[in-house]
CSV table of C-alpha atoms and ligand atoms in Angstrom, one decimal:
chain,number,residue,atom,x,y,z
N,969,MET,CA,-41.9,-10.4,-27.9
N,970,ARG,CA,-45.2,-8.5,-27.6
N,971,PRO,CA,-44.4,-5.0,-28.9
N,972,PHE,CA,-45.2,-2.2,-26.5
N,973,PHE,CA,-48.3,0.0,-27.1
N,974,PRO,CA,-49.8,2.5,-24.8
N,975,TRP,CA,-53.2,0.8,-24.6
N,976,ARG,CA,-54.3,2.6,-21.5
N,977,LEU,CA,-53.9,6.0,-23.2
N,978,PHE,CA,-55.6,4.6,-26.3
N,979,TRP,CA,-58.7,3.4,-24.3
N,980,LYS,CA,-58.7,6.7,-22.3
N,981,PHE,CA,-58.7,8.7,-25.6
N,982,PHE,CA,-61.3,6.3,-27.2
N,983,PHE,CA,-63.9,6.5,-24.4
N,984,LYS,CA,-63.6,10.2,-24.0
N,985,GLN,CA,-64.2,10.7,-27.6
N,986,PHE,CA,-66.9,8.1,-27.7
N,987,VAL,CA,-68.7,9.8,-24.9
N,988,VAL,CA,-68.2,13.3,-26.4
N,989,ILE,CA,-69.2,12.3,-29.9
N,990,VAL,CA,-72.4,10.3,-28.7
N,991,GLY,CA,-73.2,13.2,-26.3
N,992,LEU,CA,-73.0,15.8,-28.7
N,993,CYS,CA,-74.7,14.0,-31.6
N,994,SER,CA,-77.6,13.1,-29.2
N,995,ALA,CA,-77.8,16.7,-28.1
N,996,LEU,CA,-77.8,17.9,-31.6
N,997,LEU,CA,-80.4,15.3,-32.8
N,998,GLY,CA,-82.6,16.3,-29.8
N,999,PHE,CA,-82.4,20.0,-30.6
N,1000,VAL,CA,-83.2,19.2,-34.5
N,1001,PHE,CA,-86.2,17.1,-33.5
N,1002,TYR,CA,-87.4,19.6,-31.1
N,1003,TYR,CA,-86.8,22.5,-33.4
N,1004,PHE,CA,-88.4,21.1,-36.5
N,1005,ALA,CA,-91.3,19.5,-34.3
N,1006,ILE,CA,-90.4,16.1,-35.7
N,1007,ASP,CA,-92.1,13.3,-33.9
N,1008,TRP,CA,-89.2,11.0,-33.3
N,1009,SER,CA,-91.4,8.1,-32.1
N,1010,ALA,CA,-92.8,7.8,-35.6
N,1011,ALA,CA,-89.3,7.4,-37.3
N,1012,ASP,CA,-87.5,4.1,-37.5
N,1013,LEU,CA,-84.2,5.0,-36.2
N,1014,ARG,CA,-82.7,1.6,-35.6
N,1015,LEU,CA,-80.6,1.5,-38.7
N,1016,PRO,CA,-79.2,5.1,-38.5
N,1017,SER,CA,-78.5,4.5,-34.8
N,1018,LEU,CA,-76.5,1.3,-35.7
N,1019,VAL,CA,-74.5,3.1,-38.4
N,1020,PHE,CA,-74.0,6.1,-36.1
N,1021,LEU,CA,-72.8,3.8,-33.4
N,1022,VAL,CA,-70.4,2.0,-35.7
N,1023,LEU,CA,-69.2,5.2,-37.3
N,1024,THR,CA,-68.6,6.6,-33.9
N,1025,ILE,CA,-66.6,3.6,-32.7
N,1026,LEU,CA,-64.6,3.7,-35.9
N,1027,VAL,CA,-63.8,7.5,-35.6
N,1028,SER,CA,-63.0,7.3,-31.9
N,1029,GLY,CA,-60.9,4.3,-32.5
N,1030,TYR,CA,-59.0,6.0,-35.3
N,1031,VAL,CA,-58.5,9.4,-33.5
N,1032,ALA,CA,-57.4,7.6,-30.2
N,1033,TYR,CA,-55.0,5.4,-32.3
N,1034,SER,CA,-53.4,8.5,-34.0
N,1035,LEU,CA,-53.0,10.2,-30.7
N,1036,ALA,CA,-51.7,7.2,-28.8
N,1037,ALA,CA,-49.3,5.8,-31.4
N,1038,PRO,CA,-46.8,8.6,-31.5
N,1039,LEU,CA,-46.7,8.8,-27.8
N,1040,ARG,CA,-45.5,5.2,-27.8
N,1041,THR,CA,-42.0,6.1,-28.9
N,1042,VAL,CA,-41.8,8.9,-26.3
N,1043,ILE,CA,-43.1,6.6,-23.5
N,1044,VAL,CA,-40.7,3.9,-24.6
N,1045,GLN,CA,-37.8,6.4,-24.5
N,1046,ALA,CA,-38.8,7.7,-21.1
N,1047,LEU,CA,-39.2,4.2,-19.8
N,1048,ARG,CA,-35.7,3.2,-21.0
N,1049,ILE,CA,-34.2,6.5,-19.3
N,1050,ALA,CA,-36.0,5.8,-16.2
N,1051,ASP,CA,-35.6,2.3,-15.6
N,1052,LYS,CA,-33.9,-0.1,-18.2
N,1053,LYS,CA,-35.0,-3.3,-16.5
N,1054,ARG,CA,-38.7,-2.5,-16.7
N,1055,THR,CA,-38.6,-1.9,-20.4
N,1056,ASP,CA,-36.9,-5.2,-21.3
N,1057,GLY,CA,-39.9,-7.2,-21.5
N,1058,LEU,CA,-41.9,-4.6,-23.1
N,1059,ILE,CA,-39.6,-3.2,-25.8
N,1060,ASP,CA,-38.5,-5.0,-29.0
N,1061,HIS,CA,-34.9,-3.8,-29.1
N,1062,GLU,CA,-35.0,-3.5,-32.9
N,1063,GLU,CA,-37.7,-1.2,-32.3
N,1064,VAL,CA,-35.8,0.8,-29.8
N,1065,LEU,CA,-33.0,1.2,-32.0
N,1066,HIS,CA,-35.0,2.4,-34.8
N,1067,GLU,CA,-35.8,5.8,-33.5
N,1068,GLU,CA,-38.0,7.6,-36.0
N,1069,GLU,CA,-39.2,11.0,-35.4
N,1070,GLY,CA,-43.0,11.1,-34.5
N,1071,GLU,CA,-45.5,13.8,-33.8
N,1072,TYR,CA,-44.1,14.6,-30.4
N,1073,TYR,CA,-40.8,15.3,-32.1
N,1074,GLU,CA,-39.6,18.0,-29.7
N,1075,ILE,CA,-40.1,15.7,-26.7
N,1076,GLU,CA,-38.5,12.7,-28.3
N,1077,ARG,CA,-35.5,14.6,-29.3
N,1078,ALA,CA,-35.1,16.0,-25.9
N,1079,LEU,CA,-35.5,12.6,-24.4
N,1080,THR,CA,-33.1,11.1,-26.9
N,1081,THR,CA,-30.5,13.8,-26.1
N,1082,ILE,CA,-31.1,13.2,-22.2
N,1083,LYS,CA,-30.6,9.5,-22.8
N,1084,ARG,CA,-27.3,10.0,-24.7
N,1085,LYS,CA,-26.0,12.3,-22.1
N,1086,LEU,CA,-27.1,9.8,-19.3
N,1087,ARG,CA,-25.4,7.0,-21.0
N,1088,LYS,CA,-22.2,9.0,-21.4
N,1089,ARG,CA,-22.3,10.1,-17.8
N,1090,ARG,CA,-23.0,6.5,-16.7
N,1091,ASP,CA,-20.0,5.1,-18.7
N,1092,GLN,CA,-18.0,7.9,-17.3
N,1093,LEU,CA,-19.0,7.1,-13.8
N,1094,ALA,CA,-18.4,3.4,-14.1
N,1095,HIS,CA,-14.9,4.3,-15.5
N,1096,GLU,CA,-14.2,6.6,-12.7
N,1097,ARG,CA,-15.5,4.0,-10.2
N,1098,GLU,CA,-13.1,1.3,-11.6
N,1099,GLU,CA,-10.2,3.8,-11.7
N,1100,SER,CA,-10.7,4.8,-8.2
N,1101,LYS,CA,-11.1,1.2,-7.1
N,1102,ALA,CA,-7.9,0.3,-8.9
N,1103,LEU,CA,-6.1,3.2,-7.3
N,1104,MET,CA,-7.4,2.3,-3.9
N,1105,LEU,CA,-6.3,-1.2,-4.2
N,1106,ALA,CA,-2.8,-0.1,-5.6
N,1107,LEU,CA,-2.3,2.5,-2.8
N,1108,GLU,CA,-0.2,1.1,0.0
N,1109,ASP,CA,-1.4,3.8,2.4
N,1110,ALA,CA,-4.5,3.4,4.3
N,1111,VAL,CA,-7.3,5.8,3.4
N,1112,VAL,CA,-10.6,6.5,5.5
N,1113,SER,CA,-13.2,9.2,5.2
N,1114,VAL,CA,-15.3,10.2,8.0
N,1115,GLY,CA,-18.5,12.2,8.4
N,1116,THR,CA,-19.0,15.3,10.6
N,1117,ASP,CA,-20.8,12.9,13.1
N,1118,GLY,CA,-17.5,11.0,13.5
N,1119,ARG,CA,-18.7,7.9,11.7
N,1120,LEU,CA,-16.7,6.1,9.1
N,1121,LYS,CA,-18.0,6.7,5.5
N,1122,PHE,CA,-15.5,4.9,3.4
N,1123,PHE,CA,-12.3,3.0,4.1
N,1124,THR,CA,-9.7,0.9,2.1
N,1125,ALA,CA,-8.7,-2.6,2.6
N,1126,GLN,CA,-5.3,-1.5,3.9
N,1127,PHE,CA,-7.1,0.6,6.5
N,1128,ALA,CA,-9.2,-2.3,7.7
N,1129,ALA,CA,-6.2,-4.6,7.8
N,1130,GLN,CA,-4.1,-2.2,9.8
N,1131,PHE,CA,-6.5,-0.5,12.1
N,1132,MET,CA,-9.9,-2.3,12.4
N,1133,HIS,CA,-10.7,-5.4,14.4
N,1134,LYS,CA,-12.7,-8.1,12.7
N,1135,GLU,CA,-16.0,-7.2,14.4
N,1136,GLN,CA,-15.7,-3.7,13.4
N,1137,PHE,CA,-15.0,-4.6,9.9
N,1138,SER,CA,-17.8,-7.2,9.6
N,1139,SER,CA,-20.3,-4.8,11.1
N,1140,THR,CA,-20.0,-2.7,8.1
N,1141,ARG,CA,-22.0,-3.6,5.1
N,1142,SER,CA,-19.4,-3.7,2.3
N,1143,GLY,CA,-16.2,-5.5,1.8
N,1144,ALA,CA,-12.7,-4.6,1.1
N,1145,ILE,CA,-13.3,-1.1,0.2
N,1146,GLY,CA,-16.1,0.0,2.7
N,1147,SER,CA,-18.4,2.4,1.4
N,1148,GLY,CA,-21.2,1.4,4.0
N,1149,ALA,CA,-19.0,1.8,7.0
N,1150,ALA,CA,-21.6,4.3,8.7
N,1151,THR,CA,-22.0,2.1,11.8
N,1152,VAL,CA,-18.5,2.3,13.0
N,1153,LEU,CA,-17.1,5.5,14.9
N,1154,LEU,CA,-13.8,6.8,14.2
N,1155,ALA,CA,-13.3,7.0,18.0
N,1156,ASP,CA,-13.8,3.3,18.3
N,1157,VAL,CA,-11.0,2.6,15.8
N,1158,PHE,CA,-8.5,5.1,17.1
N,1159,ARG,CA,-7.7,5.9,20.7
N,1160,SER,CA,-5.3,8.6,19.8
N,1161,PRO,CA,-6.6,11.9,20.9
N,1162,GLU,CA,-4.0,13.5,18.6
N,1163,LEU,CA,-5.3,11.9,15.6
N,1164,LEU,CA,-9.0,12.6,16.5
N,1165,SER,CA,-8.3,16.2,17.2
N,1166,LEU,CA,-6.3,16.5,13.7
N,1167,ILE,CA,-9.4,15.2,11.9
N,1168,PHE,CA,-12.0,17.2,13.7
N,1169,ASP,CA,-9.7,20.3,13.5
N,1170,CYS,CA,-9.7,19.8,9.8
N,1171,MET,CA,-13.5,19.5,9.6
N,1172,ASN,CA,-13.9,22.6,11.7
N,1173,THR,CA,-11.4,24.8,9.9
N,1174,GLY,CA,-11.9,23.5,6.4
N,1175,GLN,CA,-8.1,23.3,6.1
N,1176,SER,CA,-5.9,20.4,4.9
N,1177,LEU,CA,-3.6,19.4,7.8
N,1178,LYS,CA,-0.7,17.1,8.1
N,1179,LYS,CA,0.9,15.6,11.2
N,1180,ARG,CA,3.4,12.7,12.2
N,1181,ILE,CA,1.6,10.5,14.8
N,1182,TYR,CA,2.5,7.3,16.5
N,1183,LEU,CA,-0.5,4.9,16.1
N,1184,LYS,CA,-1.3,1.4,17.4
N,1185,THR,CA,-1.8,-1.1,14.4
N,1186,LEU,CA,-3.3,-4.6,14.7
N,1187,GLY,CA,-0.8,-7.4,15.6
N,1188,GLU,CA,2.2,-5.2,16.3
N,1189,ALA,CA,3.3,-4.6,19.8
N,1190,ALA,CA,5.1,-1.4,19.2
N,1191,ASP,CA,3.3,1.7,17.6
N,1192,ARG,CA,4.0,2.5,14.1
N,1193,TYR,CA,4.9,6.0,13.0
N,1194,PHE,CA,2.6,7.6,10.4
N,1195,SER,CA,2.5,10.7,8.5
N,1196,VAL,CA,-1.4,11.5,8.4
N,1197,THR,CA,-2.7,13.9,5.9
N,1198,VAL,CA,-6.4,15.1,6.4
N,1199,SER,CA,-8.3,17.0,3.8
N,1200,PRO,CA,-11.9,18.3,4.3
N,1201,LEU,CA,-14.7,16.9,2.1
N,1202,LYS,CA,-17.0,19.8,0.8
N,1203,GLU,CA,-20.4,19.8,-1.0
N,1204,GLN,CA,-20.1,20.8,-4.5
N,1205,ARG,CA,-22.5,23.7,-4.5
N,1206,SER,CA,-22.6,25.0,-1.0
N,1207,PHE,CA,-19.0,24.2,0.0
N,1208,ALA,CA,-20.4,23.0,3.2
N,1209,ILE,CA,-18.1,20.5,5.0
N,1210,TYR,CA,-19.6,17.1,5.2
N,1211,GLY,CA,-16.5,15.2,6.4
N,1212,ALA,CA,-12.8,14.6,6.0
N,1213,LEU,CA,-10.6,12.2,4.2
N,1214,ALA,CA,-7.4,10.9,6.0
N,1215,LEU,CA,-4.4,9.2,4.3
N,1216,PHE,CA,-2.1,7.3,6.7
N,1217,HIS,CA,1.6,6.9,5.2
N,1218,ASP,CA,3.6,4.6,7.4
N,1219,ILE,CA,7.0,6.2,7.7
N,1220,THR,CA,8.3,3.7,10.6
N,1221,ASP,CA,10.9,2.2,8.4
N,1222,LEU,CA,12.0,5.6,7.1
N,1223,LYS,CA,12.3,6.9,10.5
N,1224,ARG,CA,14.1,3.9,11.7
N,1225,ALA,CA,16.6,4.3,8.7
N,1226,GLU,CA,17.0,8.0,9.6
N,1227,GLN,CA,17.8,7.0,13.2
N,1228,ILE,CA,20.1,4.4,12.1
N,1229,ARG,CA,21.9,7.1,9.8
N,1230,ILE,CA,22.1,9.6,12.6
N,1231,GLU,CA,23.5,7.1,15.1
N,1232,PHE,CA,26.0,5.8,12.4
N,1233,VAL,CA,27.3,9.3,11.8
N,1234,GLU,CA,27.6,10.0,15.6
N,1235,ASN,CA,29.4,6.7,16.2
N,1236,ALA,CA,31.6,7.0,13.1
N,1237,SER,CA,32.7,10.6,14.1
N,1238,HIS,CA,33.3,9.4,17.5
N,1239,GLU,CA,35.5,6.4,16.4
N,1240,LEU,CA,37.4,8.6,13.9
N,1241,ARG,CA,38.0,11.4,16.4
N,1242,THR,CA,39.8,9.1,19.0
N,1243,PRO,CA,42.7,8.2,16.8
N,1244,LEU,CA,42.6,11.7,15.2
N,1245,THR,CA,42.9,13.3,18.7
N,1246,SER,CA,45.8,10.9,19.6
N,1247,ILE,CA,47.7,11.6,16.4
N,1248,LYS,CA,47.2,15.4,16.8
N,1249,GLY,CA,48.5,15.3,20.3
N,1250,PHE,CA,51.6,13.3,19.6
N,1251,VAL,CA,52.4,15.3,16.6
N,1252,GLU,CA,52.2,18.5,18.7
N,1253,THR,CA,54.3,17.0,21.3
N,1254,MET,CA,56.9,15.7,18.7
N,1255,LYS,CA,57.0,19.2,17.2
N,1256,GLU,CA,58.0,20.7,20.6
N,1257,ASP,CA,60.4,17.9,21.1
N,1258,VAL,CA,62.2,18.4,17.7
N,1259,ALA,CA,62.4,22.1,18.4
N,1260,ALA,CA,64.0,21.3,21.7
N,1261,GLN,CA,66.3,18.7,20.1
N,1262,ASN,CA,64.8,16.0,22.4
N,1263,TRP,CA,64.9,12.8,20.4
N,1264,ASP,CA,64.3,10.3,23.3
N,1265,GLN,CA,60.6,9.8,23.2
N,1266,ILE,CA,60.2,10.2,19.3
N,1267,PRO,CA,60.3,6.5,18.4
N,1268,SER,CA,57.6,5.7,21.1
N,1269,PHE,CA,55.5,8.5,19.8
N,1270,LEU,CA,55.8,7.5,16.3
N,1271,ASN,CA,54.7,4.0,17.1
N,1272,THR,CA,51.7,5.4,18.8
N,1273,VAL,CA,51.0,7.7,15.8
N,1274,SER,CA,51.5,4.6,13.6
N,1275,LYS,CA,49.0,2.7,15.5
N,1276,SER,CA,46.4,5.4,15.3
N,1277,VAL,CA,46.9,5.7,11.6
N,1278,ASN,CA,46.4,1.9,11.2
N,1279,ARG,CA,43.3,2.1,13.2
N,1280,LEU,CA,42.0,5.0,11.1
N,1281,THR,CA,42.7,3.0,8.0
N,1282,GLU,CA,41.0,-0.1,9.3
N,1283,LEU,CA,37.9,2.0,10.3
N,1284,VAL,CA,37.7,3.7,6.9
N,1285,ASN,CA,38.1,0.3,5.2
N,1286,ASP,CA,35.5,-1.2,7.2
N,1287,MET,CA,33.1,1.7,6.7
N,1288,LEU,CA,33.7,1.6,2.9
N,1289,SER,CA,33.1,-2.2,3.0
N,1290,LEU,CA,29.8,-1.7,4.8
N,1291,SER,CA,28.6,1.2,2.5
N,1292,SER,CA,29.4,-1.0,-0.6
N,1293,LEU,CA,27.4,-3.8,1.0
N,1294,GLU,CA,24.5,-1.7,1.7
N,1295,THR,CA,24.3,-0.2,-1.8
N,1296,ASN,CA,23.1,-3.8,-2.7
N,1297,SER,CA,25.6,-4.3,-5.5
N,1298,PRO,CA,25.2,-7.7,-7.2
N,1299,ILE,CA,27.3,-10.4,-5.6
N,1300,ARG,CA,29.5,-12.6,-7.7
N,1301,LYS,CA,28.6,-16.2,-8.0
N,1302,GLU,CA,31.5,-18.6,-8.4
N,1303,SER,CA,32.2,-22.1,-7.2
N,1304,ILE,CA,34.5,-21.7,-4.2
N,1305,ASP,CA,37.0,-24.4,-2.9
N,1306,LEU,CA,36.2,-24.2,0.8
N,1307,PHE,CA,39.0,-26.2,2.0
N,1308,ARG,CA,41.6,-24.1,0.1
N,1309,LEU,CA,39.9,-20.8,1.2
N,1310,THR,CA,39.5,-21.6,4.8
N,1311,HIS,CA,43.1,-22.9,5.0
N,1312,ASP,CA,44.3,-19.8,3.4
N,1313,VAL,CA,42.6,-17.6,5.9
N,1314,VAL,CA,43.7,-19.8,8.9
N,1315,ASP,CA,47.2,-19.5,7.5
N,1316,SER,CA,47.1,-15.8,7.4
N,1317,LEU,CA,46.0,-15.5,11.0
N,1318,SER,CA,48.1,-18.4,12.5
N,1319,ALA,CA,50.9,-16.1,13.4
N,1320,LEU,CA,48.4,-14.1,15.7
N,1321,ALA,CA,47.0,-17.3,17.0
N,1322,LYS,CA,50.4,-18.7,17.8
N,1323,GLU,CA,51.1,-15.7,19.9
N,1324,LYS,CA,48.3,-16.4,22.1
N,1325,ASP,CA,48.8,-20.2,22.0
N,1326,ILE,CA,45.4,-20.8,20.2
N,1327,ILE,CA,44.8,-23.9,18.3
N,1328,LEU,CA,42.9,-23.6,15.0
N,1329,GLN,CA,41.0,-26.5,13.9
N,1330,VAL,CA,39.3,-26.8,10.4
N,1331,GLN,CA,36.9,-29.3,9.3
N,1332,VAL,CA,35.3,-29.1,5.8
N,1333,ASP,CA,32.5,-31.7,5.2
N,1334,ASN,CA,31.1,-29.7,2.3
N,1335,PRO,CA,33.9,-28.8,-0.1
N,1336,GLU,CA,32.1,-26.4,-2.4
N,1337,LEU,CA,30.1,-23.3,-2.1
N,1338,CYS,CA,28.7,-21.1,-4.9
N,1339,ALA,CA,29.2,-17.5,-3.6
N,1340,ASP,CA,31.4,-14.4,-3.9
N,1341,GLU,CA,34.9,-15.8,-2.7
N,1342,LYS,CA,36.2,-12.2,-1.6
N,1343,LYS,CA,33.2,-11.8,0.6
N,1344,ILE,CA,33.2,-15.2,2.1
N,1345,GLU,CA,37.0,-14.7,2.8
N,1346,GLN,CA,36.1,-11.5,4.7
N,1347,VAL,CA,33.5,-13.5,6.8
N,1348,LEU,CA,36.2,-16.1,7.7
N,1349,GLN,CA,38.7,-13.2,8.5
N,1350,ASN,CA,36.2,-11.4,10.7
N,1351,LEU,CA,34.8,-14.4,12.7
N,1352,ILE,CA,38.2,-16.2,13.2
N,1353,GLY,CA,39.8,-12.9,13.8
N,1354,ASN,CA,37.3,-12.0,16.5
N,1355,SER,CA,37.8,-15.5,18.3
N,1356,ILE,CA,41.6,-14.8,18.3
N,1357,LYS,CA,41.0,-11.4,19.5
N,1358,TYR,CA,38.8,-12.0,22.5
N,1359,ILE,CA,40.5,-15.3,23.7
N,1360,ALA,CA,42.9,-13.8,26.4
N,1361,GLN,CA,45.4,-16.8,26.3
N,1362,SER,CA,45.4,-20.4,25.1
N,1363,GLY,CA,42.3,-21.6,23.5
N,1364,LYS,CA,40.8,-23.4,20.6
N,1365,ILE,CA,38.7,-22.3,17.6
N,1366,GLU,CA,36.9,-24.8,15.6
N,1367,ILE,CA,36.0,-23.9,11.9
N,1368,HIS,CA,33.4,-26.1,10.4
N,1369,TRP,CA,31.8,-26.3,7.0
N,1370,GLN,CA,28.8,-28.6,6.7
N,1371,ASP,CA,25.8,-29.4,4.5
N,1372,THR,CA,22.8,-29.3,6.8
N,1373,GLY,CA,20.3,-30.3,4.1
N,1374,ASP,CA,18.7,-26.8,4.4
N,1375,GLY,CA,21.8,-25.1,3.1
N,1376,ILE,CA,25.6,-25.0,3.9
N,1377,ASP,CA,26.6,-24.0,7.4
N,1378,LEU,CA,29.8,-22.2,8.5
N,1379,SER,CA,30.3,-22.3,12.3
N,1380,VAL,CA,33.2,-20.6,14.1
N,1381,ASN,CA,33.3,-22.0,17.6
N,1382,ASP,CA,35.7,-20.8,20.3
N,1383,ASN,CA,36.2,-21.5,24.0
N,1384,GLY,CA,36.9,-17.7,24.7
N,1385,PRO,CA,35.2,-15.4,27.3
N,1386,GLY,CA,31.8,-15.7,25.5
N,1387,ILE,CA,29.2,-13.0,25.4
N,1388,GLY,CA,26.4,-12.3,28.0
N,1389,PRO,CA,22.9,-12.9,26.8
N,1390,GLU,CA,21.8,-9.2,27.2
N,1391,HIS,CA,24.3,-8.3,24.3
N,1392,LEU,CA,23.3,-11.1,21.8
N,1393,GLU,CA,20.5,-9.2,20.3
N,1394,ARG,CA,22.4,-6.1,19.3
N,1395,LEU,CA,25.8,-7.8,18.6
N,1396,PHE,CA,25.4,-7.4,14.8
N,1397,GLU,CA,24.6,-3.7,15.0
N,1398,ARG,CA,27.2,-1.3,13.7
N,1399,PHE,CA,29.6,-0.2,16.3
N,1400,TYR,CA,28.0,-2.4,19.0
N,1401,ARG,CA,30.6,-3.6,21.4
N,1402,VAL,CA,30.4,-5.6,24.6
N,1403,ASP,CA,33.5,-4.2,26.0
N,1404,LYS,CA,34.5,-0.9,24.1
N,1405,GLY,CA,37.9,-0.6,25.9
N,1406,ARG,CA,38.9,-4.2,25.3
N,1407,SER,CA,37.7,-4.0,21.6
N,1408,ARG,CA,39.7,-0.8,21.0
N,1409,GLU,CA,42.8,-2.3,22.6
N,1410,GLU,CA,42.6,-5.2,20.3
N,1411,GLY,CA,42.1,-2.9,17.4
N,1412,GLY,CA,38.4,-3.6,16.9
N,1413,THR,CA,36.3,-1.2,14.9
N,1414,GLY,CA,32.9,-2.5,16.1
N,1415,LEU,CA,32.0,-3.1,12.5
N,1416,GLY,CA,33.3,-6.7,11.9
N,1417,LEU,CA,30.0,-8.4,12.7
N,1418,ALA,CA,27.9,-5.9,10.9
N,1419,ILE,CA,29.9,-6.7,7.7
N,1420,VAL,CA,29.5,-10.4,8.4
N,1421,LYS,CA,25.7,-10.0,8.7
N,1422,HIS,CA,25.5,-7.9,5.5
N,1423,ILE,CA,27.6,-10.4,3.5
N,1424,VAL,CA,25.7,-13.4,4.7
N,1425,GLN,CA,22.3,-11.7,4.0
N,1426,SER,CA,23.5,-10.5,0.5
N,1427,HIS,CA,23.9,-14.2,-0.3
N,1428,GLY,CA,20.4,-14.9,0.9
N,1429,GLY,CA,21.5,-16.5,4.2
N,1430,GLN,CA,21.2,-15.9,7.8
N,1431,VAL,CA,23.7,-15.5,10.7
N,1432,LYS,CA,23.2,-16.3,14.4
N,1433,VAL,CA,25.3,-16.5,17.6
N,1434,VAL,CA,25.0,-18.9,20.4
N,1435,SER,CA,27.2,-18.2,23.6
N,1436,VAL,CA,27.2,-18.9,27.2
N,1437,LEU,CA,29.3,-16.2,29.2
N,1438,GLY,CA,32.6,-17.7,30.2
N,1439,ARG,CA,32.2,-20.7,28.0
N,1440,GLY,CA,32.9,-19.4,24.6
N,1441,ALA,CA,30.9,-18.2,21.4
N,1442,CYS,CA,29.8,-20.0,18.3
N,1443,PHE,CA,28.9,-18.0,15.2
N,1444,ILE,CA,26.8,-19.9,12.6
N,1445,CYS,CA,26.2,-18.5,9.1
N,1446,ASN,CA,23.6,-20.4,6.9
N,1447,PHE,CA,24.1,-19.9,3.2
N,1448,PRO,CA,21.5,-21.3,0.8
N,1449,LYS,CA,22.7,-24.0,-1.6
N,1450,GLN,CA,21.6,-22.3,-4.7
N,1451,LEU,CA,22.1,-18.5,-4.9
L,1645,ADP,P1,35.0,-5.5,17.1
L,1645,ADP,O1,35.8,-4.8,16.0
L,1645,ADP,O2,34.9,-4.7,18.2
L,1645,ADP,O3,35.4,-6.9,17.4
L,1645,ADP,P2,32.6,-6.7,15.9
L,1645,ADP,O4,31.6,-6.2,15.2
L,1645,ADP,O5,33.6,-7.8,15.2
L,1645,ADP,O6,33.6,-5.5,16.5
L,1645,ADP,O7,32.2,-7.4,17.3
L,1645,ADP,C1,31.4,-6.8,18.1
L,1645,ADP,C2,31.5,-7.2,19.5
L,1645,ADP,O8,31.0,-8.5,19.8
L,1645,ADP,C3,33.0,-7.1,20.0
L,1645,ADP,O9,33.3,-5.9,20.4
L,1645,ADP,C4,33.0,-8.1,21.0
L,1645,ADP,O10,32.4,-7.5,22.3
L,1645,ADP,C5,31.9,-9.1,20.7
L,1645,ADP,N1,32.5,-10.4,20.0
L,1645,ADP,C6,32.6,-10.6,18.8
L,1645,ADP,N2,33.1,-11.9,18.6
L,1645,ADP,C7,33.5,-12.4,19.8
L,1645,ADP,C8,33.9,-13.6,20.3
L,1645,ADP,N3,34.4,-14.5,19.6
L,1645,ADP,N4,34.0,-13.8,21.7
L,1645,ADP,C9,33.6,-12.8,22.5
L,1645,ADP,N5,33.1,-11.6,22.2
L,1645,ADP,C10,33.0,-11.4,20.8
């Protein structure tokens, strides 16, 4: 590699000196000739002129070199700081690493310090950039920054995926984390006046703002609920606001869970209050009857109180089952003899079935299932129990275990009253009942199917219902072969 040398400077120094020396010497010689009245035409000046010229060239060359050589290091350093690529062809790296102190010592030292600081800052910036990139990718929330003109300055991949149409996304210059998004207006991405005013309010007031807003997201019919936090972006020195950064935290599921919890508490209180009111009323009446020595109605009242207590017990038991299922406690895996288990459950319910003249038919094509026996027993109890409950009089219930290839299916099929199509979607919700009165009359808690759904799902399976009103209902639980 050709080592770098500031030849241009060297030639500049050289010619200037040459001209100055030649000029000065010629003027001096002219003056001497003139002063001493020497006839210069008589003298032979060829040899002295030649010697003078050679000497001038040598002196000029030497002086120019001694001035340009130390500048070489300074220029090399400056070039390296200014533009590394430009110096690559010119500088021998060995030479750069060997930084000796030259005549321009102070400048060189200053440049070296600047260079070290710049290198440190550059490394720091690269680290910061990497870290913020990793942070943005790890962040599940969508982030966008907007300029005061309402144009996007930067957005994360999550933001693009949730809110930006493909054309908007591709019209920006950069990829997943868009830092060249200046062509897209915030108002083109969001139609929500609430969100737009939140962001512009933040830019106008310079205050961080937070609000819960429903926003439309791509590919979803219903709006999602977001907690949006907007912070102003300020210039470091002048503190002038040049934009705002918004973070979108999706709280739809949280809100839904909150709603379900509220509804559950409302429903549970209502369900508990009914038998409690009945117990309270009858106990008060009995107290009065006992005081009046009136025993006639007491046995019937006690019977009603006992029924209400049983109902309360069932409700509490079902609620406890549900809550233990919802804590996602690990399920026990054991090999279950389906034939024995199904017949045990059928036997325990046969008296009830007999009362209503209901035939129970069991078919077990797949004799084994690896699952939690107690929970599968509860599924069978609830499904067969429901069929018996809702068949008014005489009917048939078929319980069938089979291997479908995809998994093991349990179907409980009855020819009872069936369920209208408008109820099917919500049937597995807690406390959802088609006919509240009938369910209560039959001692139903409204939690049986919710428990079935939770048990099947905790085994990695799915449950569905097929029913035609007036023709019966069929509940199908699909369990995976391997848990
Ligand atoms: P419940 O304790 O009221 O039976 P479930 O969660 O077990 O609560 O069932 C929810 C509702 O689904 C019941 O109230 C009933 O209206 C309906 N249902 C469940 N199983 C059947 C069935 N086999 N035939 C007709 N309706 C049913």
